[in-house]
Amino acid sequence: MTLETNQGNLGGAPSLFTEDATGLRSEEMILNMGPQHPSTHGVLRLVLTLDGETVMQCTPIMGYLHRGMEKTFENRPYMAGPRYIDNADYLSPMINEVCYAGAVEQIMGVEPPPRAQYIRVIVQELERIASHLVAVGTYGLDLGAFTPVLWAFRDREVILDLFESLSGHRFTHNYMRVGGVLYDLPKGWIQQCEDWATRFIDKNLPELEGLLTGNEIFVSRTRGVGYIDPQQALAYALTGPMSRASGVAFDVRVDRPYGAYREIAVRPQVQTGGDCFARYRVRMDEMKESVRLIREALDNLPSGPISARSPIALRPPRGETYFAVETGRGEESLYMISDGSEYPYRAKLRAPSFVNLAILPELLRGTKIGDVIAILGSIDIVLGDVDR
Amino acid sequence: MSADVIQTIIHFIVTFLFSLLFLMGAATILSYLDRKVQAYAQDRYGPLHYGPAGLAQPLLDVGKLLLKEDLRASATDNPLFWLAPMIFFAPVITAFVVLPFSPYLTGAALATGVIFYVALSSIDVIGVFMAGWGANNKYALIGGLRSAAQMISYELPLVLALVGAVMLTSITAPACSGAQPDLNTCGVGSISFSNIVNAQLNPPWLWFVLIQPLGLLIYYICGLAETNRSPFDLPEAESELVAGYLTEFSGLRWALFFLGEYGNMCIVSAVATAVFLGGWSGPGATEGFWVGLLGGFFGQVVFNAIAAFWFIAKMSLFLFAFLMVRVTLPRLRADQLMRFAWLGLIPLTLFNILLTGALLLIPVDTSLKLIIAGVANWLLLFIFIFGFRRLTGVAKKSEQARQGVPAIPGVERLPAKEAKQLTGAGAP
């Protein structure tokens, strides 16, 4: 058998010719999965080197959705920031806004009033559920089950409706302000939210879970696939469900609590399986935990103002800050430097999707094409977050 | 021209028109029902706007497909690309010849019915493979290869599942009844669909599904795989392979594949009905009664209409199951698919055949033989269902830890127990 290398291929990945005893020459196939592909969850491009159906090598190529978000922050006043950060992780805009507002508040030394902090917790947990519903639903879609995504979206629609009545927008809400939130809860909102929570936890979530967790094919497609051991999770700085599924019990809400999470205790959901199934289970459990947190926050919702007094033109003092929140994907944080002007001097966003994606080539080596999709789906990336 | 020839010609025209209209109509209605059933299962409405309850949607779809530009990439392998849809579709129409909708509405009651059907259904894979290769697209190629492997693997248990039912026709054959059958003349059943249906009519509720439920289940599973339907739709797995071998096809060519797929579903359901569900038998489908009541011609018409009604009704059950399976189940992985066929289905069908064959040697009555066969088969069925988890190869926890975890440079791996303590896993 002779081996020779042909470097003239796509993506710079070397391709190997192998020749057997009879002189039959076979070559590894290079497959460009993406940027337009039904299940790359956006515009991710994976250059796969295939031997039959087995993946020999994978090179993720990112940047198709790069919008220069961090540079945009530097050129917009602090007031405008929440609007722009909405689009970073477009499945959890509310949590992004909390990240931005929290970072600026930390530089300025402003503490939002308790009611604003509780409202923030409620919308963050709602957003986490909405984000996890998309993750779980599209994961079913990745594995060939059409129904879960539509069942998941029934509840997500209600959450988006709740956000609409709260902020005026279904998506990019622009609801957080430095020092508080923009509007108070509308009349009847609490009742609607509680009704939804009851329906979700009693009926819709068990239905969704029955369709996936109890399904032999789903389990056999996910269990033992894409195994990450705890060391790996730490070495790759994985956060969110990715690390918690590998037994690393790290959750920003618990380990570095912010806002009202200092008063409402969060139970981190941990699994030790480390595989795609464990990651799915973590997301399912977190949704239940989020409903509990929402109920607790609604029950203890303090009265009072919804925003601290802050000047119209925000000029934070000189200094730098690092503020982290827990999104549905892991630790999202903003490192911000202020030079005393109306604009941030520098803003760096730590995007959990981007960091979590780094382990993908490691996980894909030696798997089948079907598993590529299963593993990629279980990482739950949002390309707006990866490319920023 | 003699009366016989005229009758043959009329029979040909009637059955030909019936089959063709049935195929076209069924594909159209199925594509509508596919959406509606899926929509029902998924809490949404489905087609709604064209015609009452969206009924005109499939017709408009047909119009759209006919009018669509015939797109073709420049580097396709032309002969293969052109021929593939036809080679895929031709066996589908042909197979309708042997389906026994009713005693009269059978294109040709071939003595080799089952073999004919099996032979035709295995031609499909050539069309799919040609489509995959000819399109000159990597996704299509992988899809074509997958489907070749899949269809060949599932062809075997499909045939073997039918063999079990065919053997039952020999057990129930007159020569084999009694405690001491003459083994020289007995054991000659029939592989003609009409005879298989007739064998289930005496007594009229003796459907083979009662005696061979396992055969039906295996046949149906293989039918799902043969028609590339979920959960075996790997060749056209849209989340992995875009559209598999269909990626480069559009317009009329795509429509032929589409029609062929729905036609295949109909055929699989029809064969399952004929072999396991007693074909056209049902309340009211009694020839003697209607002929006595209405006379020769009209009696035959009414009888055949009722028989065809029962046949299509039973078929619809299977078709409905096709649609419901699609909305319920995710897709298997290629290696799980293969393991399931070769390690699960084939040994099981072989065992079933062995069991059914051994019945001939047991010196008891025919009815007792059938009861023994039924009990054994139902037992096997439950064992099969509960053994499913093992067959799809769920990895054990210890295997997970070993599998595919490359060392990270600079990070020493700890044993699992210490790692757990280190990371605080399982903390409340």
PDB file of C-alpha atoms in Angstrom, chain A residues 160-320:
ATOM      1  CA  LEU A 160     -42.896  35.361  22.408  1.00  0.00           C
ATOM      2  CA  ASP A 161     -46.428  36.697  22.823  1.00  0.00           C
ATOM      3  CA  LEU A 162     -45.696  37.393  26.481  1.00  0.00           C
ATOM      4  CA  PHE A 163     -42.558  39.260  25.462  1.00  0.00           C
ATOM      5  CA  GLU A 164     -44.495  41.195  22.865  1.00  0.00           C
ATOM      6  CA  SER A 165     -47.015  42.415  25.384  1.00  0.00           C
ATOM      7  CA  LEU A 166     -44.147  43.277  27.693  1.00  0.00           C
ATOM      8  CA  SER A 167     -41.765  45.073  25.379  1.00  0.00           C
ATOM      9  CA  GLY A 168     -43.598  45.626  22.099  1.00  0.00           C
ATOM     10  CA  HIS A 169     -41.403  43.228  20.123  1.00  0.00           C
ATOM     11  CA  ARG A 170     -41.539  39.491  19.682  1.00  0.00           C
ATOM     12  CA  PHE A 171     -37.838  39.235  19.055  1.00  0.00           C
ATOM     13  CA  THR A 172     -35.049  41.831  19.432  1.00  0.00           C
ATOM     14  CA  HIS A 173     -36.921  43.283  22.395  1.00  0.00           C
ATOM     15  CA  ASN A 174     -34.754  46.256  23.386  1.00  0.00           C
ATOM     16  CA  TYR A 175     -36.325  45.967  26.826  1.00  0.00           C
ATOM     17  CA  MET A 176     -33.423  46.326  29.252  1.00  0.00           C
ATOM     18  CA  ARG A 177     -32.120  49.707  30.233  1.00  0.00           C
ATOM     19  CA  VAL A 178     -29.054  50.593  32.220  1.00  0.00           C
ATOM     20  CA  GLY A 179     -30.429  50.736  35.746  1.00  0.00           C
ATOM     21  CA  GLY A 180     -33.591  48.734  35.182  1.00  0.00           C
ATOM     22  CA  VAL A 181     -36.133  47.767  32.581  1.00  0.00           C
ATOM     23  CA  LEU A 182     -38.145  49.841  30.120  1.00  0.00           C
ATOM     24  CA  TYR A 183     -41.756  49.015  31.041  1.00  0.00           C
ATOM     25  CA  ASP A 184     -43.475  47.546  34.051  1.00  0.00           C
ATOM     26  CA  LEU A 185     -45.433  44.299  33.673  1.00  0.00           C
ATOM     27  CA  PRO A 186     -48.728  45.027  31.875  1.00  0.00           C
ATOM     28  CA  LYS A 187     -52.081  44.295  33.470  1.00  0.00           C
ATOM     29  CA  GLY A 188     -52.899  40.580  33.558  1.00  0.00           C
ATOM     30  CA  TRP A 189     -49.399  39.592  32.454  1.00  0.00           C
ATOM     31  CA  ILE A 190     -48.610  37.705  35.638  1.00  0.00           C
ATOM     32  CA  GLN A 191     -51.792  35.673  35.304  1.00  0.00           C
ATOM     33  CA  GLN A 192     -51.039  34.856  31.653  1.00  0.00           C
ATOM     34  CA  CYS A 193     -47.535  33.824  32.578  1.00  0.00           C
ATOM     35  CA  GLU A 194     -48.734  31.573  35.377  1.00  0.00           C
ATOM     36  CA  ASP A 195     -51.372  30.007  33.133  1.00  0.00           C
ATOM     37  CA  TRP A 196     -48.751  29.290  30.538  1.00  0.00           C
ATOM     38  CA  ALA A 197     -46.362  27.835  33.106  1.00  0.00           C
ATOM     39  CA  THR A 198     -49.028  25.459  34.366  1.00  0.00           C
ATOM     40  CA  ARG A 199     -49.959  24.301  30.885  1.00  0.00           C
ATOM     41  CA  PHE A 200     -46.335  23.917  29.912  1.00  0.00           C
ATOM     42  CA  ILE A 201     -45.182  21.911  32.889  1.00  0.00           C
ATOM     43  CA  ASP A 202     -48.304  19.779  33.236  1.00  0.00           C
ATOM     44  CA  LYS A 203     -49.158  18.992  29.641  1.00  0.00           C
ATOM     45  CA  ASN A 204     -46.891  20.192  26.872  1.00  0.00           C
ATOM     46  CA  LEU A 205     -43.480  19.379  28.269  1.00  0.00           C
ATOM     47  CA  PRO A 206     -44.387  15.783  29.278  1.00  0.00           C
ATOM     48  CA  GLU A 207     -45.816  15.304  25.779  1.00  0.00           C
ATOM     49  CA  LEU A 208     -42.633  16.523  24.167  1.00  0.00           C
ATOM     50  CA  GLU A 209     -40.545  14.434  26.510  1.00  0.00           C
ATOM     51  CA  GLY A 210     -42.647  11.353  25.794  1.00  0.00           C
ATOM     52  CA  LEU A 211     -41.996  11.752  22.110  1.00  0.00           C
ATOM     53  CA  LEU A 212     -38.215  11.953  22.445  1.00  0.00           C
ATOM     54  CA  THR A 213     -36.972  10.563  25.751  1.00  0.00           C
ATOM     55  CA  GLY A 214     -39.130   7.471  25.513  1.00  0.00           C
ATOM     56  CA  ASN A 215     -38.185   6.769  21.923  1.00  0.00           C
ATOM     57  CA  GLU A 216     -35.840   3.839  21.367  1.00  0.00           C
ATOM     58  CA  ILE A 217     -34.526   5.218  18.109  1.00  0.00           C
ATOM     59  CA  PHE A 218     -33.885   8.636  19.603  1.00  0.00           C
ATOM     60  CA  VAL A 219     -32.040   7.076  22.525  1.00  0.00           C
ATOM     61  CA  SER A 220     -29.989   4.799  20.311  1.00  0.00           C
ATOM     62  CA  ARG A 221     -29.059   7.728  18.092  1.00  0.00           C
ATOM     63  CA  THR A 222     -27.905   9.894  21.000  1.00  0.00           C
ATOM     64  CA  ARG A 223     -26.639   7.663  23.812  1.00  0.00           C
ATOM     65  CA  GLY A 224     -22.910   7.101  23.640  1.00  0.00           C
ATOM     66  CA  VAL A 225     -22.585   9.553  20.754  1.00  0.00           C
ATOM     67  CA  GLY A 226     -20.310  12.569  21.033  1.00  0.00           C
ATOM     68  CA  TYR A 227     -18.860  11.682  24.420  1.00  0.00           C
ATOM     69  CA  ILE A 228     -17.083  14.486  26.271  1.00  0.00           C
ATOM     70  CA  ASP A 229     -15.329  13.600  29.490  1.00  0.00           C
ATOM     71  CA  PRO A 230     -15.096  16.164  32.304  1.00  0.00           C
ATOM     72  CA  GLN A 231     -11.411  16.877  31.623  1.00  0.00           C
ATOM     73  CA  GLN A 232     -12.174  17.619  28.025  1.00  0.00           C
ATOM     74  CA  ALA A 233     -15.025  19.888  29.023  1.00  0.00           C
ATOM     75  CA  LEU A 234     -12.721  21.863  31.293  1.00  0.00           C
ATOM     76  CA  ALA A 235      -9.868  21.920  28.793  1.00  0.00           C
ATOM     77  CA  TYR A 236     -12.105  23.328  26.084  1.00  0.00           C
ATOM     78  CA  ALA A 237     -13.725  25.807  28.516  1.00  0.00           C
ATOM     79  CA  LEU A 238     -17.165  24.461  27.713  1.00  0.00           C
ATOM     80  CA  THR A 239     -20.012  26.036  29.605  1.00  0.00           C
ATOM     81  CA  GLY A 240     -23.739  25.633  29.839  1.00  0.00           C
ATOM     82  CA  PRO A 241     -25.456  22.332  29.083  1.00  0.00           C
ATOM     83  CA  MET A 242     -22.326  21.159  27.260  1.00  0.00           C
ATOM     84  CA  SER A 243     -20.275  21.071  30.451  1.00  0.00           C
ATOM     85  CA  ARG A 244     -23.100  20.235  32.833  1.00  0.00           C
ATOM     86  CA  ALA A 245     -23.891  17.144  30.779  1.00  0.00           C
ATOM     87  CA  SER A 246     -20.308  15.998  31.348  1.00  0.00           C
ATOM     88  CA  GLY A 247     -20.594  16.348  35.086  1.00  0.00           C
ATOM     89  CA  VAL A 248     -18.960  19.772  35.438  1.00  0.00           C
ATOM     90  CA  ALA A 249     -21.411  21.525  37.704  1.00  0.00           C
ATOM     91  CA  PHE A 250     -20.689  25.070  36.605  1.00  0.00           C
ATOM     92  CA  ASP A 251     -23.499  27.557  36.260  1.00  0.00           C
ATOM     93  CA  VAL A 252     -22.949  31.316  36.338  1.00  0.00           C
ATOM     94  CA  ARG A 253     -26.260  31.771  38.124  1.00  0.00           C
ATOM     95  CA  VAL A 254     -24.939  29.635  40.973  1.00  0.00           C
ATOM     96  CA  ASP A 255     -21.213  30.250  41.019  1.00  0.00           C
ATOM     97  CA  ARG A 256     -21.205  34.000  40.265  1.00  0.00           C
ATOM     98  CA  PRO A 257     -24.823  34.986  40.881  1.00  0.00           C
ATOM     99  CA  TYR A 258     -25.985  38.299  39.519  1.00  0.00           C
ATOM    100  CA  GLY A 259     -29.168  40.321  39.939  1.00  0.00           C
ATOM    101  CA  ALA A 260     -31.975  38.558  41.735  1.00  0.00           C
ATOM    102  CA  TYR A 261     -30.217  35.186  41.409  1.00  0.00           C
ATOM    103  CA  ARG A 262     -28.510  36.221  44.637  1.00  0.00           C
ATOM    104  CA  GLU A 263     -31.892  35.768  46.321  1.00  0.00           C
ATOM    105  CA  ILE A 264     -33.508  33.023  44.243  1.00  0.00           C
ATOM    106  CA  ALA A 265     -31.519  29.825  44.595  1.00  0.00           C
ATOM    107  CA  VAL A 266     -30.873  27.971  41.341  1.00  0.00           C
ATOM    108  CA  ARG A 267     -30.347  24.226  41.324  1.00  0.00           C
ATOM    109  CA  PRO A 268     -27.874  23.450  38.530  1.00  0.00           C
ATOM    110  CA  GLN A 269     -28.962  20.509  36.407  1.00  0.00           C
ATOM    111  CA  VAL A 270     -26.101  18.062  36.035  1.00  0.00           C
ATOM    112  CA  GLN A 271     -25.811  14.789  34.164  1.00  0.00           C
ATOM    113  CA  THR A 272     -22.768  12.564  34.071  1.00  0.00           C
ATOM    114  CA  GLY A 273     -23.376  10.801  30.766  1.00  0.00           C
ATOM    115  CA  GLY A 274     -21.329  13.250  28.729  1.00  0.00           C
ATOM    116  CA  ASP A 275     -23.043  12.215  25.499  1.00  0.00           C
ATOM    117  CA  CYS A 276     -25.685  13.807  23.294  1.00  0.00           C
ATOM    118  CA  PHE A 277     -28.442  12.205  25.321  1.00  0.00           C
ATOM    119  CA  ALA A 278     -27.107  13.714  28.540  1.00  0.00           C
ATOM    120  CA  ARG A 279     -26.991  17.152  26.929  1.00  0.00           C
ATOM    121  CA  TYR A 280     -30.578  16.723  25.821  1.00  0.00           C
ATOM    122  CA  ARG A 281     -31.559  15.662  29.324  1.00  0.00           C
ATOM    123  CA  VAL A 282     -29.835  18.667  30.847  1.00  0.00           C
ATOM    124  CA  ARG A 283     -31.841  20.973  28.591  1.00  0.00           C
ATOM    125  CA  MET A 284     -35.086  19.235  29.477  1.00  0.00           C
ATOM    126  CA  ASP A 285     -34.336  19.426  33.207  1.00  0.00           C
ATOM    127  CA  GLU A 286     -33.327  23.059  32.944  1.00  0.00           C
ATOM    128  CA  MET A 287     -36.680  23.925  31.441  1.00  0.00           C
ATOM    129  CA  LYS A 288     -38.409  22.426  34.468  1.00  0.00           C
ATOM    130  CA  GLU A 289     -36.037  24.273  36.780  1.00  0.00           C
ATOM    131  CA  SER A 290     -36.708  27.511  34.891  1.00  0.00           C
ATOM    132  CA  VAL A 291     -40.439  27.143  35.399  1.00  0.00           C
ATOM    133  CA  ARG A 292     -39.808  26.718  39.108  1.00  0.00           C
ATOM    134  CA  LEU A 293     -37.676  29.868  39.130  1.00  0.00           C
ATOM    135  CA  ILE A 294     -40.326  31.831  37.232  1.00  0.00           C
ATOM    136  CA  ARG A 295     -42.982  30.798  39.706  1.00  0.00           C
ATOM    137  CA  GLU A 296     -40.771  31.668  42.636  1.00  0.00           C
ATOM    138  CA  ALA A 297     -39.917  35.078  41.161  1.00  0.00           C
ATOM    139  CA  LEU A 298     -43.573  35.806  40.397  1.00  0.00           C
ATOM    140  CA  ASP A 299     -44.582  34.870  43.930  1.00  0.00           C
ATOM    141  CA  ASN A 300     -41.937  37.083  45.519  1.00  0.00           C
ATOM    142  CA  LEU A 301     -42.157  39.948  43.033  1.00  0.00           C
ATOM    143  CA  PRO A 302     -41.465  43.134  45.026  1.00  0.00           C
ATOM    144  CA  SER A 303     -43.262  46.374  44.310  1.00  0.00           C
ATOM    145  CA  GLY A 304     -41.531  49.678  43.723  1.00  0.00           C
ATOM    146  CA  PRO A 305     -39.793  51.426  40.845  1.00  0.00           C
ATOM    147  CA  ILE A 306     -38.633  49.527  37.800  1.00  0.00           C
ATOM    148  CA  SER A 307     -35.583  51.627  37.074  1.00  0.00           C
ATOM    149  CA  ALA A 308     -32.870  53.387  38.988  1.00  0.00           C
ATOM    150  CA  ARG A 309     -32.366  57.047  38.254  1.00  0.00           C
ATOM    151  CA  SER A 310     -29.691  57.379  35.660  1.00  0.00           C
ATOM    152  CA  PRO A 311     -28.652  60.322  33.490  1.00  0.00           C
ATOM    153  CA  ILE A 312     -29.964  60.553  29.949  1.00  0.00           C
ATOM    154  CA  ALA A 313     -26.495  60.666  28.455  1.00  0.00           C
ATOM    155  CA  LEU A 314     -24.623  57.848  30.107  1.00  0.00           C
ATOM    156  CA  ARG A 315     -21.007  58.660  30.829  1.00  0.00           C
ATOM    157  CA  PRO A 316     -19.625  55.864  32.964  1.00  0.00           C
ATOM    158  CA  PRO A 317     -16.419  56.660  34.830  1.00  0.00           C
ATOM    159  CA  ARG A 318     -13.101  55.409  33.495  1.00  0.00           C
ATOM    160  CA  GLY A 319     -12.564  51.747  34.185  1.00  0.00           C
ATOM    161  CA  GLU A 320     -13.111  48.269  32.951  1.00  0.00           C
TER     162      GLU A 320
END
